[in-house]
Short mmCIF file of C-alpha atoms in Angstrom, two decimals:
data_model
loop_
_atom_site.label_atom_id
_atom_site.label_comp_id
_atom_site.label_asym_id
_atom_site.label_seq_id
_atom_site.Cartn_x
_atom_site.Cartn_y
_atom_site.Cartn_z
CA MET A 1029 134.48 108.97 85.18
CA LYS A 1030 134.36 110.04 88.78
CA MET A 1031 131.61 108.58 90.93
CA LYS A 1032 130.28 112.00 91.84
CA ARG A 1033 129.96 112.92 88.21
CA ILE A 1034 128.07 109.71 87.46
CA ALA A 1035 125.58 110.43 90.24
CA ALA A 1036 125.23 114.05 89.20
CA MET A 1037 124.51 113.06 85.62
CA LEU A 1038 121.77 110.73 86.80
CA LEU A 1039 120.22 113.26 89.14
CA ALA A 1040 120.35 116.07 86.58
CA GLY A 1041 117.79 114.28 84.45
CA ALA A 1042 119.50 111.78 82.19
CA MET A 1043 116.32 109.77 82.46
CA LEU A 1044 114.67 112.10 79.99
CA THR A 1045 116.69 110.97 76.96
CA GLY A 1046 116.92 107.94 74.75
CA LEU A 1047 113.43 106.65 75.44
CA CYS A 1048 112.53 105.40 71.99
CA ALA A 1049 114.94 103.28 69.99
CA CYS A 1050 115.08 102.30 66.37
CA GLY A 1051 117.63 99.56 65.97
CA GLY A 1052 119.12 100.23 69.44
CA SER A 1053 120.69 97.70 71.75
CA GLY A 1054 117.73 97.08 74.04
CA GLY A 1055 116.10 94.22 72.16
CA ASP A 1056 113.74 93.53 69.28
CA ASP A 1057 111.61 96.40 67.99
CA LYS A 1058 107.98 95.99 69.03
CA LYS A 1059 104.84 98.04 68.48
CA ALA A 1060 101.27 97.59 69.65
CA ALA A 1061 98.93 96.07 67.14
CA GLY A 1062 96.95 98.83 65.47
CA SER A 1063 98.81 101.64 67.26
CA GLY A 1064 99.53 103.28 63.90
CA GLY A 1065 100.66 106.86 63.64
CA GLY A 1066 98.01 108.43 65.83
CA SER A 1067 98.28 110.96 68.61
CA ALA A 1068 98.47 110.41 72.36
CA ASP A 1069 97.09 113.87 73.16
CA GLY A 1070 94.68 113.53 76.07
CA ALA A 1071 95.32 109.79 76.43
CA LYS A 1072 94.39 108.04 79.65
CA ILE A 1073 96.95 105.60 81.06
CA SER A 1074 96.61 103.19 83.97
CA MET A 1075 99.69 102.46 86.09
CA ILE A 1076 99.28 99.55 88.50
CA LEU A 1077 102.21 99.31 90.92
CA LYS A 1078 103.09 96.62 93.43
CA THR A 1079 102.10 99.06 96.17
CA THR A 1080 101.97 102.81 96.69
CA SER A 1081 102.78 102.66 100.40
CA ALA A 1082 106.57 102.16 100.11
CA GLU A 1083 109.05 104.96 99.48
CA TYR A 1084 110.50 103.33 96.36
CA TRP A 1085 107.10 103.11 94.67
CA GLN A 1086 106.28 106.69 95.62
CA TYR A 1087 109.29 107.76 93.52
CA VAL A 1088 108.00 105.67 90.61
CA GLN A 1089 104.61 107.36 91.00
CA ALA A 1090 106.19 110.82 91.17
CA GLY A 1091 108.10 110.19 87.95
CA ALA A 1092 104.97 108.95 86.21
CA GLU A 1093 102.97 111.99 87.29
CA ALA A 1094 105.75 114.33 86.13
CA ALA A 1095 105.74 112.66 82.71
CA ALA A 1096 101.96 112.93 82.51
CA LYS A 1097 102.19 116.67 83.14
CA ASP A 1098 105.00 117.13 80.62
CA LEU A 1099 103.37 115.03 77.91
CA GLY A 1100 99.75 116.12 78.27
CA VAL A 1101 98.21 112.81 79.28
CA THR A 1102 96.37 111.49 82.33
CA VAL A 1103 97.95 108.76 84.45
CA ASP A 1104 95.85 106.93 87.00
CA VAL A 1105 98.31 105.44 89.52
CA LYS A 1106 97.21 102.75 91.94
CA GLY A 1107 98.76 99.89 93.88
CA ALA A 1108 98.02 97.20 96.43
CA THR A 1109 98.26 97.95 100.15
CA SER A 1110 101.37 95.74 100.38
CA GLU A 1111 103.60 93.62 98.15
CA THR A 1112 101.86 90.49 99.37
CA ALA A 1113 98.31 91.70 98.64
CA TYR A 1114 98.12 89.60 95.51
CA ASP A 1115 94.33 89.52 95.26
CA GLU A 1116 94.13 93.32 95.43
CA GLN A 1117 96.45 93.75 92.49
CA GLN A 1118 94.72 90.99 90.57
CA ASN A 1119 91.42 92.85 90.90
CA MET A 1120 93.03 96.09 89.75
CA ILE A 1121 94.55 94.52 86.64
CA GLU A 1122 91.39 92.60 85.79
CA THR A 1123 89.18 95.67 86.22
CA ASP A 1124 91.36 97.99 84.15
CA VAL A 1125 91.94 95.51 81.33
CA GLN A 1126 88.23 94.75 81.00
CA SER A 1127 86.99 98.31 81.44
CA GLY A 1128 88.22 99.62 78.11
CA ALA A 1129 88.71 102.97 79.84
CA TYR A 1130 92.45 103.19 79.24
CA ASP A 1131 94.56 103.75 76.15
CA SER A 1132 97.54 101.94 77.74
CA ILE A 1133 98.20 99.99 80.94
CA ILE A 1134 101.51 99.87 82.80
CA ILE A 1135 101.97 97.06 85.32
CA ALA A 1136 104.56 96.24 87.97
CA PRO A 1137 103.41 92.69 88.65
CA LEU A 1138 103.41 91.07 92.07
CA GLN A 1139 102.95 87.72 90.33
CA GLY A 1140 104.17 87.59 86.76
CA ASP A 1141 102.23 84.49 85.73
CA GLN A 1142 99.02 85.94 87.09
CA ALA A 1143 99.55 89.23 85.26
CA ALA A 1144 100.23 87.37 82.00
CA THR A 1145 96.95 85.50 82.37
CA LEU A 1146 94.97 88.63 83.13
CA VAL A 1147 96.19 90.58 80.08
CA LYS A 1148 95.93 87.65 77.67
CA GLY A 1149 94.26 88.65 74.42
CA THR A 1150 93.77 92.31 75.25
CA LYS A 1151 94.24 94.85 72.47
CA THR A 1152 95.16 97.57 74.98
CA PRO A 1153 98.92 98.24 74.86
CA ILE A 1154 100.59 96.73 77.92
CA PHE A 1155 103.92 97.76 79.49
CA ALA A 1156 105.86 96.20 82.37
CA VAL A 1157 107.72 98.44 84.82
CA ASP A 1158 110.34 97.45 87.42
CA THR A 1159 109.56 93.74 87.02
CA ASN A 1160 109.03 92.08 83.66
CA PHE A 1161 106.53 89.33 82.93
CA ASP A 1162 106.35 86.92 80.04
CA ALA A 1163 103.36 87.81 77.89
CA PRO A 1164 103.18 88.61 74.16
CA GLU A 1165 100.94 91.58 75.00
CA VAL A 1166 103.84 93.35 76.76
CA ILE A 1167 105.34 95.85 74.34
CA SER A 1168 108.27 97.01 76.48
CA PHE A 1169 109.77 96.40 79.88
CA ILE A 1170 111.02 99.57 81.58
CA GLY A 1171 113.43 98.88 84.42
CA THR A 1172 116.95 98.73 85.72
CA GLY A 1173 119.59 97.01 83.63
CA ASN A 1174 120.68 95.10 86.72
CA GLU A 1175 123.79 93.48 85.29
CA ASP A 1176 125.20 96.68 83.77
CA ALA A 1177 124.33 98.69 86.89
CA ALA A 1178 126.00 96.19 89.20
CA ALA A 1179 129.06 96.11 86.95
CA GLN A 1180 129.29 99.87 87.31
CA GLY A 1181 129.12 99.43 91.08
CA GLY A 1182 131.78 96.74 91.08
CA LYS A 1183 134.20 98.93 89.18
CA ALA A 1184 133.55 101.89 91.48
CA ALA A 1185 134.09 99.69 94.55
CA VAL A 1186 137.48 98.53 93.27
CA GLU A 1187 138.57 102.14 92.76
CA ALA A 1188 137.37 103.01 96.26
CA ALA A 1189 139.27 100.05 97.69
CA LYS A 1190 142.43 101.21 95.97
CA ALA A 1191 141.94 104.70 97.40
CA ALA A 1192 141.43 103.19 100.86
CA GLY A 1193 144.85 101.54 100.65
CA TRP A 1194 143.97 97.93 99.89
CA GLU A 1195 146.66 96.12 97.93
CA LYS A 1196 144.89 92.77 97.68
CA ILE A 1197 141.47 93.63 96.34
CA GLU A 1198 139.08 90.74 96.76
CA CYS A 1199 135.29 90.89 96.79
CA ILE A 1200 132.66 88.64 98.35
CA GLU A 1201 128.99 89.07 97.59
CA ILE A 1202 126.12 88.65 100.02
CA CYS A 1203 123.33 87.63 97.65
CA GLY A 1204 119.57 87.60 97.67
CA VAL A 1205 117.44 84.58 96.80
CA GLN A 1206 119.30 81.91 94.87
CA GLY A 1207 117.78 81.45 91.42
CA ASP A 1208 115.96 84.80 91.40
CA PRO A 1209 116.63 86.47 88.01
CA THR A 1210 117.32 89.91 89.49
CA ASN A 1211 119.71 88.43 92.02
CA THR A 1212 121.51 86.50 89.29
CA ALA A 1213 121.86 89.58 87.09
CA ARG A 1214 123.34 91.63 89.92
CA TYR A 1215 125.68 88.80 90.85
CA GLU A 1216 126.98 88.55 87.28
CA GLY A 1217 127.34 92.32 87.08
CA TYR A 1218 129.31 92.61 90.32
CA LYS A 1219 131.59 89.80 89.20
CA LYS A 1220 132.19 91.41 85.82
CA GLY A 1221 132.82 94.88 87.21
CA VAL A 1222 135.19 93.79 89.96
CA ASN A 1223 137.24 91.53 87.71
CA GLU A 1224 137.45 94.05 84.86
CA ALA A 1225 138.65 96.75 87.25
CA GLY A 1226 141.52 94.59 88.46
CA GLY A 1227 140.00 93.05 91.56
CA THR A 1228 139.18 89.40 92.27
CA PHE A 1229 135.59 88.31 92.74
CA LEU A 1230 135.57 85.26 95.00
CA GLU A 1231 132.78 83.27 93.37
CA LYS A 1232 133.12 80.19 95.56
CA GLU A 1233 132.67 82.24 98.74
CA THR A 1234 129.34 83.82 97.78
CA GLN A 1235 126.89 84.02 100.68
CA TYR A 1236 123.14 83.67 100.11
CA ALA A 1237 121.06 85.67 102.60
CA ASP A 1238 117.63 85.72 100.92
CA ALA A 1239 117.81 89.52 100.58
CA VAL A 1240 117.12 90.10 104.31
CA ALA A 1241 119.25 91.94 106.86
CA ASP A 1242 119.20 89.31 109.61
CA LYS A 1243 120.64 86.64 107.36
CA ALA A 1244 123.19 89.11 106.00
CA VAL A 1245 124.52 89.52 109.55
CA ASN A 1246 125.06 85.76 109.74
CA SER A 1247 126.75 85.82 106.34
CA MET A 1248 129.09 88.61 107.41
CA GLU A 1249 130.01 86.77 110.60
CA ALA A 1250 130.89 83.72 108.52
CA ILE A 1251 133.05 85.85 106.20
CA MET A 1252 134.95 87.35 109.14
CA GLN A 1253 135.67 83.90 110.51
CA THR A 1254 136.99 82.71 107.14
CA HIS A 1255 138.92 85.93 106.47
CA PRO A 1256 140.27 87.28 109.77
CA GLU A 1257 142.71 89.37 107.73
CA GLY A 1258 139.84 91.36 106.20
CA VAL A 1259 138.27 91.60 102.74
CA ALA A 1260 138.51 94.72 100.59
CA ILE A 1261 134.95 94.69 99.23
CA ILE A 1262 131.66 93.28 100.48
CA CYS A 1263 128.95 93.82 97.88
CA ALA A 1264 125.31 93.05 98.53
CA ASN A 1265 122.17 92.51 96.50
CA ASN A 1266 120.45 95.41 98.30
CA ASP A 1267 121.20 98.20 100.75
CA ASP A 1268 119.56 96.49 103.73
CA MET A 1269 122.05 93.65 103.50
CA ALA A 1270 125.01 95.97 102.91
CA MET A 1271 124.12 98.02 105.99
CA ALA A 1272 123.60 94.88 108.07
CA ALA A 1273 126.98 93.52 107.00
CA ALA A 1274 128.67 96.81 107.90
CA ARG A 1275 127.05 96.77 111.34
CA ALA A 1276 128.20 93.20 111.91
CA ALA A 1277 131.79 94.15 111.03
CA LYS A 1278 131.86 97.28 113.17
CA GLY A 1279 134.68 97.11 115.70
CA ASN A 1280 136.67 94.57 113.71
CA LYS A 1281 139.90 96.42 112.84
CA ALA A 1282 140.58 94.17 109.87
CA TYR A 1283 137.39 95.49 108.27
CA GLU A 1284 137.73 99.19 109.12
CA LYS A 1285 138.59 100.06 105.51
CA THR A 1286 136.29 97.54 103.83
CA ILE A 1287 134.08 98.93 101.07
CA PHE A 1288 130.44 98.00 101.73
CA LEU A 1289 128.52 98.30 98.48
CA GLY A 1290 124.73 98.07 98.32
CA PHE A 1291 122.08 98.41 95.63
CA ASN A 1292 119.10 100.80 95.34
CA GLY A 1293 120.52 104.14 96.50
CA ASP A 1294 117.35 105.22 98.27
CA ARG A 1295 116.94 107.58 101.23
CA ALA A 1296 117.98 105.05 103.88
CA ALA A 1297 121.11 104.18 101.92
CA CYS A 1298 122.12 107.83 101.53
CA GLU A 1299 121.64 108.45 105.24
CA ALA A 1300 123.69 105.34 106.03
CA ILE A 1301 126.47 106.48 103.71
CA LEU A 1302 126.58 109.92 105.33
CA SER A 1303 126.77 108.35 108.81
CA GLY A 1304 129.45 105.86 107.79
CA GLN A 1305 127.22 102.77 108.00
CA GLU A 1306 127.62 101.97 104.30
CA THR A 1307 130.26 103.05 101.77
CA MET A 1308 128.40 103.35 98.48
CA SER A 1309 125.34 102.15 96.61
CA VAL A 1310 124.22 101.53 93.05
CA ILE A 1311 121.34 103.88 92.30
CA GLN A 1312 118.19 102.30 90.94
CA ASP A 1313 116.38 105.27 89.44
CA ALA A 1314 112.77 104.73 90.49
CA TYR A 1315 111.70 108.25 89.47
CA GLY A 1316 113.23 107.85 86.02
CA MET A 1317 111.59 104.44 85.75
CA GLY A 1318 108.14 105.93 86.28
CA TYR A 1319 108.84 108.78 83.87
CA LYS A 1320 110.16 106.52 81.12
CA ALA A 1321 107.29 104.07 81.49
CA VAL A 1322 104.75 106.80 80.77
CA GLN A 1323 106.80 108.22 77.93
CA ALA A 1324 107.09 104.74 76.40
CA ALA A 1325 103.32 104.38 76.51
CA VAL A 1326 102.91 107.79 74.88
CA ASP A 1327 105.54 107.07 72.23
CA ASN A 1328 103.75 103.84 71.35
CA LEU A 1329 100.41 105.60 71.02
CA ASN A 1330 102.13 108.06 68.71
CA GLY A 1331 103.22 105.19 66.48
CA LYS A 1332 106.90 105.08 67.44
CA LYS A 1333 108.76 101.78 67.55
CA LEU A 1334 110.17 100.81 70.94
CA ASP A 1335 112.78 98.40 72.14
CA SER A 1336 111.48 95.49 74.18
CA PHE A 1337 113.72 96.67 77.05
CA ILE A 1338 114.16 100.30 78.09
CA ASP A 1339 116.84 100.88 80.69
CA SER A 1340 115.68 103.37 83.31
CA GLY A 1341 119.24 104.32 84.19
CA SER A 1342 121.62 103.85 87.09
CA GLY A 1343 124.49 105.57 88.87
CA ILE A 1344 126.61 105.47 91.99
CA VAL A 1345 126.08 107.34 95.25
CA ASP A 1346 128.90 107.71 97.77
CA LYS A 1347 129.84 110.09 100.58
CA ASP A 1348 130.56 112.89 98.09
CA SER A 1349 127.14 112.74 96.44
CA ALA A 1350 124.83 111.32 99.14
CA GLN A 1351 123.52 114.69 100.34
CA GLU A 1352 122.83 115.81 96.77
CA ARG A 1353 120.96 112.56 96.19
CA LEU A 1354 118.94 113.05 99.40
CA ASP A 1355 117.98 116.56 98.36
CA GLN A 1356 116.85 115.32 94.95
CA LEU A 1357 114.78 112.50 96.47
CA SER A 1358 113.05 115.05 98.70
CA GLU A 1359 112.23 117.17 95.65
CA TYR A 1360 110.64 114.21 93.90
CA LEU A 1361 108.01 113.82 96.62
CA LYS A 1362 107.04 117.48 96.98
#
């Protein structure tokens, strides 16, 4: 499938399908205690995000609000002032769990252990969005299937490298934080996708840059010293690192045709792709994530069984689809 078609399918609204699963591949079937076969009409749902100040979380909020309108429920969206305002989010979770005012609560935890403690014993159905946390009260986690999404990106990058004229297609990843579950999943996905598509993922040359741009520059400089002949693909755990690596390699003729692959596919990534500062990105569908989280809560209240994991969807954005993606992102926030 062509990359443009993948992106178009995502942007056209693929997030609206396949939300409830009976015997699907997402995990064990789970249902809230006492949820029965009732109706969610007029239900009130709390959504507590990591923050509402960042662009990514605004897309999650927009998706949730669209689902609320479509499904006839009320969603109260809130978030901390920043992703390090742990006490703020703690107060939000504690207040909403104890209030009894909500039929369901959706949480994107800043601190998973803390969230698990705060929801312990509640009879209110709990859902995790974007970031899972280990608590028996959590019915479903709605988020990106990071390994599968990264594998899709790895395969697309190999095809792009072939089209760019590379004969020896090797890939080095600039990673995030070593040991972080999301980082590990994306690493395994990139490796799988590149190798299955006929490339070679150089595991032993992986660079860890703690998911920040400055360290990604240092990683890229080290790669160029080790590989003065160039490397076909540089994949990164996020778009900030992919863009930083591309900037570091600018002017090096051996890297003029290198494929720089990032992860998130947000506005900054699309603009970078259009300006030639990044080649392509794996789309993490924040809007679809918010929509599916609310629909999962509604489905549960209506007595439907849900998988423990609901994939919010992914795709690829490149120079052919970046403007379309930008236009869609703008529509989400209107």
